[in-house]
PDB file of C-alpha atoms (C1' of nucleotides) in Angstrom:
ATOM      1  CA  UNK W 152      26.156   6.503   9.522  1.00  0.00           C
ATOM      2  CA  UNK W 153      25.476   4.709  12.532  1.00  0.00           C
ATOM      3  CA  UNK W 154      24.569   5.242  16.120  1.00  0.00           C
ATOM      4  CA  UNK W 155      23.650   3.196  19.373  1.00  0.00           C
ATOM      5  CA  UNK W 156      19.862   2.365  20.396  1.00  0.00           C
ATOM      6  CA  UNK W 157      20.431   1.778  23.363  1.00  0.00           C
ATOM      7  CA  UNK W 158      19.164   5.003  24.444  1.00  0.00           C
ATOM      8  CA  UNK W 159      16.234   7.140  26.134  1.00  0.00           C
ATOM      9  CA  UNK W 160      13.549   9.448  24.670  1.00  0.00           C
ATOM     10  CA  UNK W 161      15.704  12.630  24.918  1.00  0.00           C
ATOM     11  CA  UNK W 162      18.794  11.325  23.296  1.00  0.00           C
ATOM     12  CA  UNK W 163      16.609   9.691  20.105  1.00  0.00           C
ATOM     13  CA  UNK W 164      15.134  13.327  19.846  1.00  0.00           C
ATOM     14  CA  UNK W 165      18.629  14.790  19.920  1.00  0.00           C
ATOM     15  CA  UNK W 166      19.680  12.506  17.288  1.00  0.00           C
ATOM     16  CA  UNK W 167      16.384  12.603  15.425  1.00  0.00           C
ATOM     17  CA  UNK W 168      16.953  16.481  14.931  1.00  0.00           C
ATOM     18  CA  UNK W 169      20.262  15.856  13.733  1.00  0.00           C
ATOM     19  CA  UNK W 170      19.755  13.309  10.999  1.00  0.00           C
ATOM     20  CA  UNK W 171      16.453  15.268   9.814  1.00  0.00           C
ATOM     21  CA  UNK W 172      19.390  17.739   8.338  1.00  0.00           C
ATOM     22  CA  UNK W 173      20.676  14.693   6.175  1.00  0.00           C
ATOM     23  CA  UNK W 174      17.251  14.031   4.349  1.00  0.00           C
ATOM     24  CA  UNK W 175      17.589  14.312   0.571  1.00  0.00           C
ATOM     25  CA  UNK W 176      13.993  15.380  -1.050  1.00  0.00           C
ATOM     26  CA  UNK W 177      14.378  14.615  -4.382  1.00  0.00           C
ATOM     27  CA  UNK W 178      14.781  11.969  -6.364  1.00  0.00           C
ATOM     28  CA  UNK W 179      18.398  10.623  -6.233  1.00  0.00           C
ATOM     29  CA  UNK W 180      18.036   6.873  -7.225  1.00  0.00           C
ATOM     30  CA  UNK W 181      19.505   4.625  -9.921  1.00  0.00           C
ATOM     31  CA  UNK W 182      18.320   2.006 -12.640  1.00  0.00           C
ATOM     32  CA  UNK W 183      15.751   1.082  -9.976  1.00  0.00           C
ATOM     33  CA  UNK W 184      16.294  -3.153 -10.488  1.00  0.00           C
ATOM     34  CA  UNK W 185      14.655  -4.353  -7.264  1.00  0.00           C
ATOM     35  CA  UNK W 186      12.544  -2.937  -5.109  1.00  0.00           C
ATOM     36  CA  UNK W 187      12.013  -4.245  -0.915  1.00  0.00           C
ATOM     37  CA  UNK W 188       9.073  -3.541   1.264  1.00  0.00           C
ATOM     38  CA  UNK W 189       9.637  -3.974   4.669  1.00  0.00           C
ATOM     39  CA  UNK W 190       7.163  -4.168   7.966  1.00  0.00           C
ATOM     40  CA  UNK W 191       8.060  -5.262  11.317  1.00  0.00           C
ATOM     41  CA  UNK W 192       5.006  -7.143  13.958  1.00  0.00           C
ATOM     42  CA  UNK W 193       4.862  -7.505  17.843  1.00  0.00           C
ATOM     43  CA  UNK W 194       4.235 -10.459  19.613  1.00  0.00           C
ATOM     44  CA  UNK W 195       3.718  -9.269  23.132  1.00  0.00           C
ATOM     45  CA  UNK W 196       3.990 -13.202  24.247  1.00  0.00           C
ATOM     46  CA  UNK W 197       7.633 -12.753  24.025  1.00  0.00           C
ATOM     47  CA  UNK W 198       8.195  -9.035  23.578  1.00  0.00           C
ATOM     48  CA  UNK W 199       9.616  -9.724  20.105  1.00  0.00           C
ATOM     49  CA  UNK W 200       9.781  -7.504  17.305  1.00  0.00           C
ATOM     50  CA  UNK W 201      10.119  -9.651  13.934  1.00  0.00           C
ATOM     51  CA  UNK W 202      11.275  -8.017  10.469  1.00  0.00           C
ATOM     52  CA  UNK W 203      10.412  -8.802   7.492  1.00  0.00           C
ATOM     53  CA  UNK W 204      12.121  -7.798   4.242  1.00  0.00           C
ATOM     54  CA  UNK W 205      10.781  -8.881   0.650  1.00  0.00           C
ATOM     55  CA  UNK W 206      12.725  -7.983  -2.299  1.00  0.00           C
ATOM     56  CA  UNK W 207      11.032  -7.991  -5.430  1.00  0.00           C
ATOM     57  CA  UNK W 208      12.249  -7.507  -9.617  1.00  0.00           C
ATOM     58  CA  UNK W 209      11.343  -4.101 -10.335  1.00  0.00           C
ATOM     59  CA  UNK W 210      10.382  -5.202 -13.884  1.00  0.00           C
ATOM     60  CA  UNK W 211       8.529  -8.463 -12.996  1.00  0.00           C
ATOM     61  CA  UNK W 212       7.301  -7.789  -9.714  1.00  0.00           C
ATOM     62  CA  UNK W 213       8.298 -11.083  -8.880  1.00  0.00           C
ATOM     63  CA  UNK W 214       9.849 -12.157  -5.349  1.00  0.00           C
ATOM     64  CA  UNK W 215      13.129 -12.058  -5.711  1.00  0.00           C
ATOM     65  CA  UNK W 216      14.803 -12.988  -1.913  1.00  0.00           C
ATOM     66  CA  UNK W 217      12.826 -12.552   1.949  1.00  0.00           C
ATOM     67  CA  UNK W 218      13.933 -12.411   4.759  1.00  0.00           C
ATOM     68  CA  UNK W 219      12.803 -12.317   8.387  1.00  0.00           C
ATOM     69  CA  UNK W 220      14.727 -11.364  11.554  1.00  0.00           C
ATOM     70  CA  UNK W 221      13.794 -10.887  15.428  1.00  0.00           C
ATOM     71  CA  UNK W 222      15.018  -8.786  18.302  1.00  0.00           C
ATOM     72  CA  UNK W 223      13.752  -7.916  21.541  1.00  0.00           C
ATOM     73  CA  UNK W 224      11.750  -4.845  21.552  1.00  0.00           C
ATOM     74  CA  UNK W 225      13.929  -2.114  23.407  1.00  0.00           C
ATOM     75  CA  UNK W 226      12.786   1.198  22.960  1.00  0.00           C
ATOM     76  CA  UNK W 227       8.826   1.326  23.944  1.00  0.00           C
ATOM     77  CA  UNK W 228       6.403   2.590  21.005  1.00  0.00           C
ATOM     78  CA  UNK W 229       6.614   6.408  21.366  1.00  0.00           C
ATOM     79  CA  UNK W 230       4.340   8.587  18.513  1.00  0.00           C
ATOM     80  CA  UNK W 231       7.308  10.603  16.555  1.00  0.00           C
ATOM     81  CA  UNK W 232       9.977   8.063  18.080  1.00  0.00           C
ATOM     82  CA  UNK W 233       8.344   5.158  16.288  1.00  0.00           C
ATOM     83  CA  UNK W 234      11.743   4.244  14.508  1.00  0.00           C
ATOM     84  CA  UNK W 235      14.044   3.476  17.282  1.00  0.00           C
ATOM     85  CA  UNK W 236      11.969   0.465  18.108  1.00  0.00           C
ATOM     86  CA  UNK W 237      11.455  -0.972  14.685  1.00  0.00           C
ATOM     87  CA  UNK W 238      14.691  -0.408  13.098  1.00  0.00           C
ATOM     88  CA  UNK W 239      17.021  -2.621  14.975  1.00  0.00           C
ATOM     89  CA  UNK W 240      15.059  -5.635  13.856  1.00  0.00           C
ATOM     90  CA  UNK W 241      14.384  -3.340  10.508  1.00  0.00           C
ATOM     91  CA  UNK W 242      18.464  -4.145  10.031  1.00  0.00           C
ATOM     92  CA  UNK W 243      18.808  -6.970  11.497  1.00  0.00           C
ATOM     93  CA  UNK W 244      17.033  -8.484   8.316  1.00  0.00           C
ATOM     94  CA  UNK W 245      18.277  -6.273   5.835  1.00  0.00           C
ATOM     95  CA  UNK W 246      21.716  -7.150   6.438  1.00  0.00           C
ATOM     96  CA  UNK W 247      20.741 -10.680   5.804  1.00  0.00           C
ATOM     97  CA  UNK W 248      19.511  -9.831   2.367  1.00  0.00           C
ATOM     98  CA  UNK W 249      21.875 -11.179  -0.652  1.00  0.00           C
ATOM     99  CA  UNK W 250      20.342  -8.191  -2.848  1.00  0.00           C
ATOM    100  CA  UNK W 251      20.808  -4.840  -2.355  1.00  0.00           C
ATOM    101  CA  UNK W 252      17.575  -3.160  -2.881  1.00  0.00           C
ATOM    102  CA  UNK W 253      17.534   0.099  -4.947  1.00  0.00           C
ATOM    103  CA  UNK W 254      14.385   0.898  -2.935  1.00  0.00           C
ATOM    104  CA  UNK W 255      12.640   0.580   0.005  1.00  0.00           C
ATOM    105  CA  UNK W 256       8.684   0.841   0.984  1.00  0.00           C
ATOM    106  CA  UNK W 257       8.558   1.042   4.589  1.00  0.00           C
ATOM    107  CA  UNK W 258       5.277   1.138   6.310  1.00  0.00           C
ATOM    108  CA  UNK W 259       5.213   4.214   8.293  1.00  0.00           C
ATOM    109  CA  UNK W 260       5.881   8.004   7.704  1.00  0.00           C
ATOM    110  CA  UNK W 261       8.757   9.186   5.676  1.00  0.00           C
ATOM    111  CA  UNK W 262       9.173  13.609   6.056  1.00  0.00           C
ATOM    112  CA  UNK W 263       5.231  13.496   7.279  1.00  0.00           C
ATOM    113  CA  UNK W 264       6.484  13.417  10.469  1.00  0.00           C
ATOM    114  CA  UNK W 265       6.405  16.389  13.491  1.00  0.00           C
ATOM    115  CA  UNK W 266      10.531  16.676  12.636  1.00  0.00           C
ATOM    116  CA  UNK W 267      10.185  15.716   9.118  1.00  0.00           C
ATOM    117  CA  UNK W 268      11.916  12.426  10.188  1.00  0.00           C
ATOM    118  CA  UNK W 269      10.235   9.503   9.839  1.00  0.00           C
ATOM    119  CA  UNK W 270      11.061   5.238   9.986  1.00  0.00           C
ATOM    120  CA  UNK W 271      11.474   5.347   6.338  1.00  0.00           C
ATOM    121  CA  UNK W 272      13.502   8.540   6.645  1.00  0.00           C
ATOM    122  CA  UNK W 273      15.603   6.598   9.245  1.00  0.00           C
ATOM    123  CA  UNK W 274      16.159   3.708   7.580  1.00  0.00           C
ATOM    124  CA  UNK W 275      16.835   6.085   4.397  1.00  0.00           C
ATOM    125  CA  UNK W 276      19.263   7.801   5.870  1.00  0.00           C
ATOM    126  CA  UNK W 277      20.885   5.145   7.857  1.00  0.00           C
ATOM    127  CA  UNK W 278      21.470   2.789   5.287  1.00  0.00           C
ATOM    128  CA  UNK W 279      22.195   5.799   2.205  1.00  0.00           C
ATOM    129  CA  UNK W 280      19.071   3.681   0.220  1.00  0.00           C
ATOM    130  CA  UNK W 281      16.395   5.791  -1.876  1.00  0.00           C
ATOM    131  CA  UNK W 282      13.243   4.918   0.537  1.00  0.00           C
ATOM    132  CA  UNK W 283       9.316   5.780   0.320  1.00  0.00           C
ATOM    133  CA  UNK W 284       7.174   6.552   3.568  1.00  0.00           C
ATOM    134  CA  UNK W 285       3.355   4.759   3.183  1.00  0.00           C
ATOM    135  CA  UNK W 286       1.624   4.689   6.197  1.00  0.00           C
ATOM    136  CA  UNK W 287      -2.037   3.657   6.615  1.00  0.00           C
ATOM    137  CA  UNK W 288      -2.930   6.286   9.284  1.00  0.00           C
ATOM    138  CA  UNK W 289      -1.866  10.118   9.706  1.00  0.00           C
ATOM    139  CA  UNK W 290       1.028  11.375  12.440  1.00  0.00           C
ATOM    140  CA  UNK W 291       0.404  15.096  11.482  1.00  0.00           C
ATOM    141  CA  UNK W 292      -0.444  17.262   9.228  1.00  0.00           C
ATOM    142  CA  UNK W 293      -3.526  18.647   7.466  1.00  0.00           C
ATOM    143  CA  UNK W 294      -4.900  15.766   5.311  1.00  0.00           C
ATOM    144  CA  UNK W 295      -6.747  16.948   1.870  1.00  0.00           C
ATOM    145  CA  UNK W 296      -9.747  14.586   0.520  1.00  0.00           C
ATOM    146  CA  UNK W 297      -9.033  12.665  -2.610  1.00  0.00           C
ATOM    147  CA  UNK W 298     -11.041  11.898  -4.686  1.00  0.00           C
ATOM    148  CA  UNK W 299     -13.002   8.224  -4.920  1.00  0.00           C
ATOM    149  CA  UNK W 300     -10.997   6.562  -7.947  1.00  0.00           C
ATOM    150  CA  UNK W 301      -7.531   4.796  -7.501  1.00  0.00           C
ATOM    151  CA  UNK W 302      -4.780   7.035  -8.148  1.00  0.00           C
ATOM    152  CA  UNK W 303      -6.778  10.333  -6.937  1.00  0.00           C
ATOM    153  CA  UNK W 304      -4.366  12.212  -4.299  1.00  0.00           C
ATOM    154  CA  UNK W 305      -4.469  15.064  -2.597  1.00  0.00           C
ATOM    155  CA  UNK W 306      -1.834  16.867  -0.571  1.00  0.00           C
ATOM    156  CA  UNK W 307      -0.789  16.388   3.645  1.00  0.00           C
ATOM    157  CA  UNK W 308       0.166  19.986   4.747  1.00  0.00           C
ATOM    158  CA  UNK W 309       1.854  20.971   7.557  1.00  0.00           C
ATOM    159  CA  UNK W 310       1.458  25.151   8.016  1.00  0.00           C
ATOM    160  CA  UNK W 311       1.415  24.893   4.312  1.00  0.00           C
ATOM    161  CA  UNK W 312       4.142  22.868   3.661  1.00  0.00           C
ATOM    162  CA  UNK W 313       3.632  20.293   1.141  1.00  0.00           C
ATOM    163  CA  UNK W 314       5.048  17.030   3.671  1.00  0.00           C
ATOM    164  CA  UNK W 315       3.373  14.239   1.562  1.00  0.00           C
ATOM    165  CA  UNK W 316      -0.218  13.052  -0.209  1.00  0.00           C
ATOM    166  CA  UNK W 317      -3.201  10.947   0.358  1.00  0.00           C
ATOM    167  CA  UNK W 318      -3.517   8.620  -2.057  1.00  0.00           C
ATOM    168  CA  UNK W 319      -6.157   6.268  -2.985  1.00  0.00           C
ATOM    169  CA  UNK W 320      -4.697   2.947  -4.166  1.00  0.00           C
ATOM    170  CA  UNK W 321      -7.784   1.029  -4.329  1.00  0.00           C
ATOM    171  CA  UNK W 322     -11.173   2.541  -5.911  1.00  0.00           C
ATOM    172  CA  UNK W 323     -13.526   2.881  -2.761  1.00  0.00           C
ATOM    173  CA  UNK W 324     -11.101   1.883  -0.145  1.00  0.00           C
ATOM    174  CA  UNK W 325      -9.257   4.163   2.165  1.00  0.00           C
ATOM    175  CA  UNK W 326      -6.270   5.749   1.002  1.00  0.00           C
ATOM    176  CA  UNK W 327      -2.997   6.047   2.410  1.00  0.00           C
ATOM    177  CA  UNK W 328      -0.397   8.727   3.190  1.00  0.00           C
ATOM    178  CA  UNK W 329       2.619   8.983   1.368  1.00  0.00           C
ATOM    179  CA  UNK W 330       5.690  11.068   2.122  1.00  0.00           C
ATOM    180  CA  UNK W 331       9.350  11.433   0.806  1.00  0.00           C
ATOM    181  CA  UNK W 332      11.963   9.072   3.248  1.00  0.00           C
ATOM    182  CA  UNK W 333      15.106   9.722   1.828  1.00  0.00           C
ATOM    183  CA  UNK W 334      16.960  10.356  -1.937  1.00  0.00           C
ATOM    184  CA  UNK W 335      13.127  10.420  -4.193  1.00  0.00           C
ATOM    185  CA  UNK W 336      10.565  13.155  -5.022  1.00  0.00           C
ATOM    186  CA  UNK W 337       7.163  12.970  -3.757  1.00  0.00           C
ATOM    187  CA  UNK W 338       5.676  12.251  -7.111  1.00  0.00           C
ATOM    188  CA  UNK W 339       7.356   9.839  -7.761  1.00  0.00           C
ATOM    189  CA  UNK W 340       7.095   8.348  -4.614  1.00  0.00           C
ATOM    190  CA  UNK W 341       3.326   7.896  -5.496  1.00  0.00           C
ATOM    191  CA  UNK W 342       4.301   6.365  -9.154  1.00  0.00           C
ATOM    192  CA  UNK W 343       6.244   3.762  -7.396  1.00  0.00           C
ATOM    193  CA  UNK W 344       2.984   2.936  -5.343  1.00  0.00           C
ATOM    194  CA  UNK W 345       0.715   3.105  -7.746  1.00  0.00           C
ATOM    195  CA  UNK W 346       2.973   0.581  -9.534  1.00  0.00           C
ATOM    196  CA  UNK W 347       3.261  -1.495  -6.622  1.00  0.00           C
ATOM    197  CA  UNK W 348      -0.034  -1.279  -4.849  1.00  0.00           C
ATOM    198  CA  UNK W 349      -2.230  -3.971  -7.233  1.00  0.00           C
ATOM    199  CA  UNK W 350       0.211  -6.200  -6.140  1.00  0.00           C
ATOM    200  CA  UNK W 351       0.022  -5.453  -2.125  1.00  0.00           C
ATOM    201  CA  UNK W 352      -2.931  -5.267   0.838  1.00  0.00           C
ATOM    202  CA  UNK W 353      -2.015  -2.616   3.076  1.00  0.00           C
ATOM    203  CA  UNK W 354      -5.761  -1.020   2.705  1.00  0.00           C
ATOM    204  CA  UNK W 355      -7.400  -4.104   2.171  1.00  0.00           C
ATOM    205  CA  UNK W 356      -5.858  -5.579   5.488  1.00  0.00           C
ATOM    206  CA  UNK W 357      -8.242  -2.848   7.297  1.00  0.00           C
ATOM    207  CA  UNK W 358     -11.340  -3.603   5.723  1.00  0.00           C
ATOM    208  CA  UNK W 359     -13.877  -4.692   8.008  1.00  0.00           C
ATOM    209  CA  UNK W 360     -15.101  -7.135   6.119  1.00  0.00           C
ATOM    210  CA  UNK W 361     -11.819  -8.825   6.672  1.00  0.00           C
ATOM    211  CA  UNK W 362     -11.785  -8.259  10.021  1.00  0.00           C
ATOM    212  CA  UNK W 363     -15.217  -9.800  10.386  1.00  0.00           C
ATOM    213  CA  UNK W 364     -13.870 -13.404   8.559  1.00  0.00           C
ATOM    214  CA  UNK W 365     -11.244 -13.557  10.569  1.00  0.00           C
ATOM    215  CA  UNK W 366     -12.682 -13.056  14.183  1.00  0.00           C
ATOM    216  CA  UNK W 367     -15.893 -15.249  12.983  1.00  0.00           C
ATOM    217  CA  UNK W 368     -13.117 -18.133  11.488  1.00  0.00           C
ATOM    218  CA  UNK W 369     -11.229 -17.951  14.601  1.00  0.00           C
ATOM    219  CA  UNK W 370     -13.999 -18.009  17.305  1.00  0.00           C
ATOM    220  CA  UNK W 371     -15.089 -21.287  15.256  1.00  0.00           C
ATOM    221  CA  UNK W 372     -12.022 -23.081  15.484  1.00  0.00           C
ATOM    222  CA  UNK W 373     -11.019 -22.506  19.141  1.00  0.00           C
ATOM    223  CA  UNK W 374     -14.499 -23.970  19.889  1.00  0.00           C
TER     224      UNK W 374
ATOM    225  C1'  DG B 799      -4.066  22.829  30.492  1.00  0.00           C
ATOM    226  C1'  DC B 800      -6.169  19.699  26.853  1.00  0.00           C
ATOM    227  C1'  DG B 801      -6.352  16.950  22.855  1.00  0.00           C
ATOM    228  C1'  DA B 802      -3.641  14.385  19.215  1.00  0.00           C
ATOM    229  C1'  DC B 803      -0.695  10.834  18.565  1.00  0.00           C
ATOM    230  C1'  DA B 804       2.914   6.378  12.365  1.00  0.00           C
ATOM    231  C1'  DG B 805       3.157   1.082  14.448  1.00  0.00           C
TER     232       DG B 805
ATOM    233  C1'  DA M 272       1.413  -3.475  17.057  1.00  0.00           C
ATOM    234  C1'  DT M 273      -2.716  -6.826  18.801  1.00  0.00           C
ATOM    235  C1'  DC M 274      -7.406  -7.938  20.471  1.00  0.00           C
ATOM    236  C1'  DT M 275     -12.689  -7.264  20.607  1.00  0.00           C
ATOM    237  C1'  DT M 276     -17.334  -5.545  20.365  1.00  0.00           C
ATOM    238  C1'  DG M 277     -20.669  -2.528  18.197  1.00  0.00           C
ATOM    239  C1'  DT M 278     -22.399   0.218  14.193  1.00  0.00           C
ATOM    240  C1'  DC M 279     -22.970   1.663   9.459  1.00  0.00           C
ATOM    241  C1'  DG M 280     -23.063   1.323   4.405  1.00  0.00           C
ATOM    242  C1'  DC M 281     -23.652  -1.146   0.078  1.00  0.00           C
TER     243       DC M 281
END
DNA sequence: GCGACAG
DNA sequence: ATCTTGTCGC
């Protein structure tokens, strides 16, 4: 189920709207034996996109294979387009993978999404793979407050449809939005992350704190 | 028309 | 996404 990306902002809509109809909403996964998150950065030196893809063991959490890929950046960073310019380098490195993962944590919106088609329901879709949307900040939606402690959720409604949950991963730290990408229910979507999110530092990364250590650590060094 | 707007 | 400065809370 593939199609070109070499194309403009109307055509991605047209095909956008199309695929949406191929979304499965519940879960529809096997023996789930490894698991892959994927996130994709900019360098705006060189107008690269680069992928990476880490596969871990499902039962030991372990790394299991990486692995990294670049492109040129071809589509320009449009809100509700956002996956036609990260998913060519998106499968550029997960064609590279020996393992085929049996799930996929993409960082971005899944169905939360104005056309209930989100990256994660893209690369769902594209590539027939049970996939989970986590993104750090909201795309739409009305967004319900959890409550402080780490696994606390509350839903993301959209006129009242249910199209994902806040969830707190970390006690205290801001919680991120989960939604359904392709072939897995939205609870257990969140088990997955729960599961998974000890181990990762998608909220942490934000924390000013952080932030601060880095910029003072930098400033330092160029001096 | 105006504001909102994943990464 | 990436880069920076300013402000607030514990």
């Amino acid at each position: 189920m593939i199609h070109s990306w070499d194309l403009d902002e109307s055509e991605a809509l047209r095909i956008q709207k199309h695929l949406a109809s191929k979304v499965i909403k519940k879960d529809q996964l096997d023996a789930v034996r490894y698991v892959a998150g994927v996130d994709v950065a900019y360098d705006e030196k060189s107008g690269q996109l680069v992928a990476a893809a880490v596969v871990l063991d499902a039962g030991s959490l372990d790394v299991a294979e990486t692995a990294i890929a670049e492109d040129v950046a071809r589509f320009p960073y449009i809100p509700g387009l956002f996956s036609f310019r990260e998913i060519p380098p998106l499968a550029k490195a997960l064609k590279t993978l020996t393992i085929a993962p049996d799930l996929i944590v993409c960082d971005g919106q899944g169905i939360a999404h104005p056309r209930r088609f989100g990256i994660a329901s893209h690369l769902g879709v594209l590539f027939d793979v049970p996939t989970i949307g986590c993104a750090k900040t909201r795309l739409t939606g009305e967004a319900g407050q959890p409550g402080i402690q780490r696994g606390s959720h509350a839903p993301l409604t959209d006129h009242g449809e249910v199209i994902g949950n806040v969830l707190r991963t970390q006690n205290n730290v801001k919680p991120i939005y989960v939604s359904i990408g392709h072939r897995i229910s939205l609870s257990t979507a969140c088990d997955w992350i729960l599961k998974l999110s000890p181990h990762y530092r998608l909220p942490e990364t934000t924390r000013k704190s952080d932030q601060t250590v880095r910029r003072a650590l930098k400033n330092r060094l160029s001096f």
